[in-house]
PDB file of C-alpha atoms in Angstrom:
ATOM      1  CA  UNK A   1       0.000   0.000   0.000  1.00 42.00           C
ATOM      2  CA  UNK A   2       2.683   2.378   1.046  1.00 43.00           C
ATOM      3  CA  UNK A   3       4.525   1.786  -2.247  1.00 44.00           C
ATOM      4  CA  UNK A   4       1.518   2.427  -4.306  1.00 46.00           C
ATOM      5  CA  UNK A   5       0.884   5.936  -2.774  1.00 42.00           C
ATOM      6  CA  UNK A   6       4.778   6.742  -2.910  1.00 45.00           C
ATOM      7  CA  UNK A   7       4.203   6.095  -6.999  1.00 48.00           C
ATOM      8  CA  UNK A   8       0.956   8.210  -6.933  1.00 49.00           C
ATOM      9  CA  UNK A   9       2.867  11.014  -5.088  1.00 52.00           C
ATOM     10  CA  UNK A  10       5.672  10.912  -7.805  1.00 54.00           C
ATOM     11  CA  UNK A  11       3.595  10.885 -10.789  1.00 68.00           C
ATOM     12  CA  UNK A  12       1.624  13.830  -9.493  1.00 74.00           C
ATOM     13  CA  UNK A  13       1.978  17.108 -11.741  1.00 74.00           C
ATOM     14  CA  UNK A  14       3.392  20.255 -10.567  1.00 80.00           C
ATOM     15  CA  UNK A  15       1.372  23.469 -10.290  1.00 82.00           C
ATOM     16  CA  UNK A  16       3.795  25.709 -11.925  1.00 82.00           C
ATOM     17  CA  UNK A  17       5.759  24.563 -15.330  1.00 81.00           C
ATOM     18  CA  UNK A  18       7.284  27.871 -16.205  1.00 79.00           C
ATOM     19  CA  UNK A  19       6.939  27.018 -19.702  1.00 76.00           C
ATOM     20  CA  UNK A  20       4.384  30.019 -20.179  1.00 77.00           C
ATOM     21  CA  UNK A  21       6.714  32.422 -18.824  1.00 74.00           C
ATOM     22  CA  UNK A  22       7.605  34.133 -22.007  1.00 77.00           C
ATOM     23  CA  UNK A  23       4.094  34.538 -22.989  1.00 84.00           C
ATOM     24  CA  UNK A  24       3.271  31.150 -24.730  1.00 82.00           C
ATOM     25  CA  UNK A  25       1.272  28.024 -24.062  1.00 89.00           C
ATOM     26  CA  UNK A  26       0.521  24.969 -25.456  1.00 88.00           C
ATOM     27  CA  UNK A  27      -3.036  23.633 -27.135  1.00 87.00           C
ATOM     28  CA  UNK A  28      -3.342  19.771 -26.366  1.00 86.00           C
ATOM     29  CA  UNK A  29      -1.583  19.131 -29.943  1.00 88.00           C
ATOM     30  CA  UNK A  30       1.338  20.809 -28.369  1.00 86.00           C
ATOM     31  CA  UNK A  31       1.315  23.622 -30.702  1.00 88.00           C
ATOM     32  CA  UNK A  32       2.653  26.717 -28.681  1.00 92.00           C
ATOM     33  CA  UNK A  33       0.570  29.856 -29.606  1.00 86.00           C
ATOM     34  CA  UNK A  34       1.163  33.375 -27.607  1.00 83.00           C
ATOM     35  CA  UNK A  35      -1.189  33.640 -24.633  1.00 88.00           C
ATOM     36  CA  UNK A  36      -3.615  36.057 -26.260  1.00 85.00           C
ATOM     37  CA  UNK A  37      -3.989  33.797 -29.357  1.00 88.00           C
ATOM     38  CA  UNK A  38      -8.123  33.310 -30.089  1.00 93.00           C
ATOM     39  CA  UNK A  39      -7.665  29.861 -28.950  1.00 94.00           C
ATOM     40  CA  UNK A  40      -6.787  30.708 -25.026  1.00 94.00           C
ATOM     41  CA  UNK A  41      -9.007  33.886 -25.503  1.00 96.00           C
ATOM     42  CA  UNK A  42     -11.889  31.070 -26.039  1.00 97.00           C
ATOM     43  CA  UNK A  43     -10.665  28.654 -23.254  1.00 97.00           C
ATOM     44  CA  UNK A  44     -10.659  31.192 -20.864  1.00 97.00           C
ATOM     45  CA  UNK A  45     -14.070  32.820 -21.095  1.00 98.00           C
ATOM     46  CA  UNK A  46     -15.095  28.796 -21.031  1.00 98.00           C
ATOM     47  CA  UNK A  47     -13.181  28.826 -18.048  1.00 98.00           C
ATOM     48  CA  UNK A  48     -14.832  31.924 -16.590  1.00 98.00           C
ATOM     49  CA  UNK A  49     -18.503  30.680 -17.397  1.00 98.00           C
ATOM     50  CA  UNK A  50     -17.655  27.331 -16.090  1.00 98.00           C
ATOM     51  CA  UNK A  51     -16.382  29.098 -12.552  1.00 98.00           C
ATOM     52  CA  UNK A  52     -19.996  31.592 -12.295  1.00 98.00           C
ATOM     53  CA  UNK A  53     -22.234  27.928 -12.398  1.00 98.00           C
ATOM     54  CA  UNK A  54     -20.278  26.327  -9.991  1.00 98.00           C
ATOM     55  CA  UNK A  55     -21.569  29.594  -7.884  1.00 97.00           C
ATOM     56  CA  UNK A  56     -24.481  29.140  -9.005  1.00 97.00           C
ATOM     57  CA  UNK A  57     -24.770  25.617  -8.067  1.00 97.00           C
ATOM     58  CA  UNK A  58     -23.543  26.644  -4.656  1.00 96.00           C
ATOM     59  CA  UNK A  59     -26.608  28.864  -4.058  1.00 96.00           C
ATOM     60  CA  UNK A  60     -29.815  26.434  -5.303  1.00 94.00           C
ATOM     61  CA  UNK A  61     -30.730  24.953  -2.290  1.00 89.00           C
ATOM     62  CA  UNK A  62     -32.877  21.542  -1.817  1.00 93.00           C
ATOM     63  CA  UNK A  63     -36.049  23.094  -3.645  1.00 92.00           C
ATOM     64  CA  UNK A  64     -33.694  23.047  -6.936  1.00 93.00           C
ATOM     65  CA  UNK A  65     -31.906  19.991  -6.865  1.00 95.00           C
ATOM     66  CA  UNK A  66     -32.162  18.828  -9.977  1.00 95.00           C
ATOM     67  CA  UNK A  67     -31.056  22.190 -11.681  1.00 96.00           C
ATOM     68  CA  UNK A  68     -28.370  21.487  -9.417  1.00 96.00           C
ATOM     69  CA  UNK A  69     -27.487  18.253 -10.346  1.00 97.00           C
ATOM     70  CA  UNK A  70     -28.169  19.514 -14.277  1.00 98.00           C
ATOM     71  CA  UNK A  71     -25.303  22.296 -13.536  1.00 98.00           C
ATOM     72  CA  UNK A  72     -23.279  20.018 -12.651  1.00 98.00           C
ATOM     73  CA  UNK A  73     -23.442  17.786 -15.066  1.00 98.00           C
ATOM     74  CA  UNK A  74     -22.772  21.129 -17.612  1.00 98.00           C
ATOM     75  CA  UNK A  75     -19.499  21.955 -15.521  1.00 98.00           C
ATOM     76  CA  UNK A  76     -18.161  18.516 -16.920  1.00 98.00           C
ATOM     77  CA  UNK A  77     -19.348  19.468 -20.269  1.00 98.00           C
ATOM     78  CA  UNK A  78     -17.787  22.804 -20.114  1.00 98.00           C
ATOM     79  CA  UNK A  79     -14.633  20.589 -19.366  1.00 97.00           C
ATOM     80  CA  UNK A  80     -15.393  18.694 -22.840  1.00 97.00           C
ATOM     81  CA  UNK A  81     -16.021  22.253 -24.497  1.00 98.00           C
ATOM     82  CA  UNK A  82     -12.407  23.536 -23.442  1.00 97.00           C
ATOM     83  CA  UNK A  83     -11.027  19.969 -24.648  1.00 96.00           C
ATOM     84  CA  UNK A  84     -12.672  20.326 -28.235  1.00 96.00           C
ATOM     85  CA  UNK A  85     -11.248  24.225 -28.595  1.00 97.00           C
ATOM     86  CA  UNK A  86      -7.741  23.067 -27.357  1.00 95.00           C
ATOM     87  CA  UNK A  87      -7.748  20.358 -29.858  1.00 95.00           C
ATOM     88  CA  UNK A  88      -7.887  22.197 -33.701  1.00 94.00           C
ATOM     89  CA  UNK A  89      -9.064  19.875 -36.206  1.00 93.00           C
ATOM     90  CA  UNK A  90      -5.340  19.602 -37.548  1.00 93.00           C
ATOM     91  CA  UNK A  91      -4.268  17.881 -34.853  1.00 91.00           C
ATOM     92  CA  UNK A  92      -3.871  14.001 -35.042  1.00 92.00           C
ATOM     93  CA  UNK A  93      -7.090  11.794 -35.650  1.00 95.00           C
ATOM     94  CA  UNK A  94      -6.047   9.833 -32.057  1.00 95.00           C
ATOM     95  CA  UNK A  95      -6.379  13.716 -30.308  1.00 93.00           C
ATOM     96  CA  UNK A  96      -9.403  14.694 -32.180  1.00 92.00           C
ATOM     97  CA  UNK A  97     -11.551  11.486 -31.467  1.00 94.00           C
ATOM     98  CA  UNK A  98     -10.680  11.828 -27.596  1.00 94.00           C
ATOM     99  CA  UNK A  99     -11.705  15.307 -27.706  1.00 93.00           C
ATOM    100  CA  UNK A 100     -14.865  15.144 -30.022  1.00 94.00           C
ATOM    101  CA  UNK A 101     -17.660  16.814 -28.852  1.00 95.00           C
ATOM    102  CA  UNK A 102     -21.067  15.087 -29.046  1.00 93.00           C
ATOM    103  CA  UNK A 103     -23.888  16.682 -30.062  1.00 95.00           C
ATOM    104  CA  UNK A 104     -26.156  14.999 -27.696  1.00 97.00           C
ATOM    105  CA  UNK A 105     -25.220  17.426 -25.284  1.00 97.00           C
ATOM    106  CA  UNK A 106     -27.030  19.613 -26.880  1.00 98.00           C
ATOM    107  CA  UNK A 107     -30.084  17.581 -26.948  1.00 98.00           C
ATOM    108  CA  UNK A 108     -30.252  16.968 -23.659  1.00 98.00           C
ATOM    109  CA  UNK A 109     -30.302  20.788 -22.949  1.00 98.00           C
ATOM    110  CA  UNK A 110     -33.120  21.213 -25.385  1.00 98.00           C
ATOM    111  CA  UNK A 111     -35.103  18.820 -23.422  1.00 98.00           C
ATOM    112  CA  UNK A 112     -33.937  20.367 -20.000  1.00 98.00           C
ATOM    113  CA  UNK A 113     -34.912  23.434 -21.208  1.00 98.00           C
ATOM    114  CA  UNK A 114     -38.808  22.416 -22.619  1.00 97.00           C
ATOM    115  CA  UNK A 115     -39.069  20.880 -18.784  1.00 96.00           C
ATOM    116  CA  UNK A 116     -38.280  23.965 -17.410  1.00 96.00           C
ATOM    117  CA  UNK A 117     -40.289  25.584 -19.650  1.00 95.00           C
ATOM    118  CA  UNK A 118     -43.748  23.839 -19.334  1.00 94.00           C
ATOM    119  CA  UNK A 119     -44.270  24.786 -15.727  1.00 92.00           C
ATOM    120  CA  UNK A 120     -42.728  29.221 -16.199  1.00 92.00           C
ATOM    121  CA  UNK A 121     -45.159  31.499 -16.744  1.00 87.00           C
ATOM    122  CA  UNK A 122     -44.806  33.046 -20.181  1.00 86.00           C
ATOM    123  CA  UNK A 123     -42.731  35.905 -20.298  1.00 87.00           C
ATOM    124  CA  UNK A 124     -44.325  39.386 -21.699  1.00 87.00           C
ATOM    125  CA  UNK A 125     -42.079  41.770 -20.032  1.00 89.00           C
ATOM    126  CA  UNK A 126     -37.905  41.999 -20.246  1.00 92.00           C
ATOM    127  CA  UNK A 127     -36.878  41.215 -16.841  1.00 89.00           C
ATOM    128  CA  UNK A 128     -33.876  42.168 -14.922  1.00 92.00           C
ATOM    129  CA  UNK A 129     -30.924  39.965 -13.760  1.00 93.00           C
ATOM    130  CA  UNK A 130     -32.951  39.121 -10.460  1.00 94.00           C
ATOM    131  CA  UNK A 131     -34.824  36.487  -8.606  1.00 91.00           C
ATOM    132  CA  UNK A 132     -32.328  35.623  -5.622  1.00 95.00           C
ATOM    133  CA  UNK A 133     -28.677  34.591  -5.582  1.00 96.00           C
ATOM    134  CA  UNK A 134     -29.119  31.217  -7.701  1.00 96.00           C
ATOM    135  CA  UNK A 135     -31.439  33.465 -10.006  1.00 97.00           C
ATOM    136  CA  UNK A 136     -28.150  36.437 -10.702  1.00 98.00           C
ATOM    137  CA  UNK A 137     -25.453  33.913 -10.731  1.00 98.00           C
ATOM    138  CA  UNK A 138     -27.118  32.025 -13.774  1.00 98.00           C
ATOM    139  CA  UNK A 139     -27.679  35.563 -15.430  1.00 98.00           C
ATOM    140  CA  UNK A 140     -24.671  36.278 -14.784  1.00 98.00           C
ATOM    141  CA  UNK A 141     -23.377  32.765 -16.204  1.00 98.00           C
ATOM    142  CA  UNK A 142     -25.839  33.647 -19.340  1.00 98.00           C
ATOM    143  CA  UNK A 143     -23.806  36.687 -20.342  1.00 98.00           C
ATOM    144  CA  UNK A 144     -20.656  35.028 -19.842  1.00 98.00           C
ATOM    145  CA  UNK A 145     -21.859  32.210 -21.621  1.00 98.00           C
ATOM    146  CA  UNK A 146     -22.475  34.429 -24.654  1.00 98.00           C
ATOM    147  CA  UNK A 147     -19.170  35.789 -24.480  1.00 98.00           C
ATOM    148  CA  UNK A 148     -17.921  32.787 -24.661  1.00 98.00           C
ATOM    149  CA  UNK A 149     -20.052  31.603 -28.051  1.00 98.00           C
ATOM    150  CA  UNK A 150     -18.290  35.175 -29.304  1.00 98.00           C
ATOM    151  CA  UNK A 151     -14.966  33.901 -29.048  1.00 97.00           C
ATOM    152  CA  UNK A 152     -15.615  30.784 -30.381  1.00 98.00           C
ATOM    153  CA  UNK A 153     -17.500  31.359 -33.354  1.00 97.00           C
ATOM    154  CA  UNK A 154     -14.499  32.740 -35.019  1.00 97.00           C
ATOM    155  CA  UNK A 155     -12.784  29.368 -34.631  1.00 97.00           C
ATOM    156  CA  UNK A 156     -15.424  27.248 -36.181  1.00 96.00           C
ATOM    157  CA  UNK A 157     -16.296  29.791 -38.778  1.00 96.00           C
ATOM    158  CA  UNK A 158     -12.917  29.072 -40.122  1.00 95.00           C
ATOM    159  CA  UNK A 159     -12.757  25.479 -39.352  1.00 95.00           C
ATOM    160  CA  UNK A 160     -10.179  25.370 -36.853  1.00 95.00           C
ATOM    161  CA  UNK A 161     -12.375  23.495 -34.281  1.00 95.00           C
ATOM    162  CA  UNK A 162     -16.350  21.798 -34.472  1.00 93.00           C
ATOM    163  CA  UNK A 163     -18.912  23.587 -34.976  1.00 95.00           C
ATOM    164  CA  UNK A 164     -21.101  21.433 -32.528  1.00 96.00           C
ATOM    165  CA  UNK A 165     -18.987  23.672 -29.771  1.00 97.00           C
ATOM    166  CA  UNK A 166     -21.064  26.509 -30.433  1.00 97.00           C
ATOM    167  CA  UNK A 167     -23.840  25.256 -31.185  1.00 98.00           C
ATOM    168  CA  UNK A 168     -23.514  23.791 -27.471  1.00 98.00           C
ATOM    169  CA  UNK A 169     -22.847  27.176 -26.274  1.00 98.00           C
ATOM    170  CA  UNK A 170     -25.866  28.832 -28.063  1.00 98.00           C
ATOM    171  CA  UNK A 171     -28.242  26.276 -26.472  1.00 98.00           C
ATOM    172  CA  UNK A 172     -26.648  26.837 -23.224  1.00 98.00           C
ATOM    173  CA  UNK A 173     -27.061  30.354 -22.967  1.00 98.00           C
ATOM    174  CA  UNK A 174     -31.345  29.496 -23.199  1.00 98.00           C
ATOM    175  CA  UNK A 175     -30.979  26.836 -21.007  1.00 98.00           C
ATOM    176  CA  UNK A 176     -29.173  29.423 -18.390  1.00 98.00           C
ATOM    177  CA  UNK A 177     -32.130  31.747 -18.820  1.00 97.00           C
ATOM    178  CA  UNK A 178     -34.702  29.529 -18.046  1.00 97.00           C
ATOM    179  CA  UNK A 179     -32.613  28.117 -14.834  1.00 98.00           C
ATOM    180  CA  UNK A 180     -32.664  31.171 -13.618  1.00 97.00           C
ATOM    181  CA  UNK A 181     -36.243  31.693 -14.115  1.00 97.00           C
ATOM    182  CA  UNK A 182     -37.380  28.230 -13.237  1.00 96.00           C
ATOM    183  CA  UNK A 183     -34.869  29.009 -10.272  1.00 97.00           C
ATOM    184  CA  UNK A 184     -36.158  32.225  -9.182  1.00 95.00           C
ATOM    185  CA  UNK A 185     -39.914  30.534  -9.094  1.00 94.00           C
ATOM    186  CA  UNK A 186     -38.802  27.718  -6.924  1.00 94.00           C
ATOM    187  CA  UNK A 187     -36.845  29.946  -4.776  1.00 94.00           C
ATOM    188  CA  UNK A 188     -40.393  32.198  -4.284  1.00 93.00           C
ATOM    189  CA  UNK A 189     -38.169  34.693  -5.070  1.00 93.00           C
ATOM    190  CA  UNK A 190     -39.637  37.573  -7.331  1.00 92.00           C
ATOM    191  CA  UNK A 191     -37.830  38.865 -10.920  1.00 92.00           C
ATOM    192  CA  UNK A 192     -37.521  42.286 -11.394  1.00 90.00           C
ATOM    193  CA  UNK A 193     -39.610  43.503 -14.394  1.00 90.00           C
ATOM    194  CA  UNK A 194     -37.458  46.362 -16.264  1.00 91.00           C
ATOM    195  CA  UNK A 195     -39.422  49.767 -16.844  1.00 92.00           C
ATOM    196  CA  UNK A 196     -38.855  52.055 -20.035  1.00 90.00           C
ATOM    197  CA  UNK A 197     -37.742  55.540 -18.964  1.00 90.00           C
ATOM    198  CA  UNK A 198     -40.564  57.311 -18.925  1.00 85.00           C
TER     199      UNK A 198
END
């Protein structure tokens, strides 16, 4: 036992590599690109988005446990989504089909998403980022989420990575809307309608 934790201990990685000191880093083909290539630009508003659900997992208490559970599931996704953008579709066959994303991802946002839906009142007004803490993180995680689709359209528009990314990313951004409606309503906590200046 000791001998197999002493060879788990040696094969862990380090924190720091110092190999993006000079302003570099590497995809998962191990092509170096400079830090502010479109590539890491896309990884780390995926990054970012991925960080605002895990807070707004945190917040959705035991009324909302299976948006919580369907967040989480999303973080690993999210995971999948930086894989697929760190992998361009010149990289070798053996990288791109560990790293392919699969469009039923997608799906099964869709049907999160008409779930939701069937039991939301139907919205006639725009509404505010409100609703209670769960509610605002997942607005939050909606804008960032959009971001996100922004930086990666470029990438699939000229066919450096799968175009089922974004598409994942579009569909998420709805789904994150109606979470933190469906949220909000759970929560008995009331959305702020937004008023034209009068």
């Amino acid at each position: 036992m000791a001998t197999d934790i002493e060879n788990e201990t040696s094969s862990k990685y380090k924190i720091y590599t110092k190999t993006g000191d000079t302003g570099t880093s590497s995809l998962y083909n191990g092509q170096r690109l400079p830090k502010d290539a479109d590539y890491f630009c896309a990884l780390g508003d995926v990054d970012e988005l991925n960080s605002v659900v895990g807070a707004a997992r945190e917040f959705c208490g035991p009324e909302c446990a299976s948006t919580c559970s369907q967040l989480e599931v999303i973080q690993s996704r999210l995971l999948d989504v930086g894989s697929a953008v760190a992998t361009p579709n010149n990289s070798s066959q053996f990288k791109l089909n560990r790293t392919r994303f699969d469009a039923s991802s997608t799906t099964q946002l869709e049907a999160w998403i008409d779930e939701m839906d069937t039991s939301l009142p139907a919205l006639k007004n725009f509404i505010l980022p409100s609703g209670g803490k769960a509610s605002v993180f997942l607005h939050m995680a909606r804008s960032i989420c959009r971001r996100a689709e922004r930086s990666v359209i470029p990438l699939t528009r000229e066919g450096h990575i799968d175009e089922q990314v974004a598409v994942y990313l579009n569909r998420l951004s709805d789904y994150l809307f109606t979470a933190a409606r469906f949220t909000a309503s759970l929560q008995e906590c009331p959305e702020v309608i937004y008023r034209k200046q009068s």
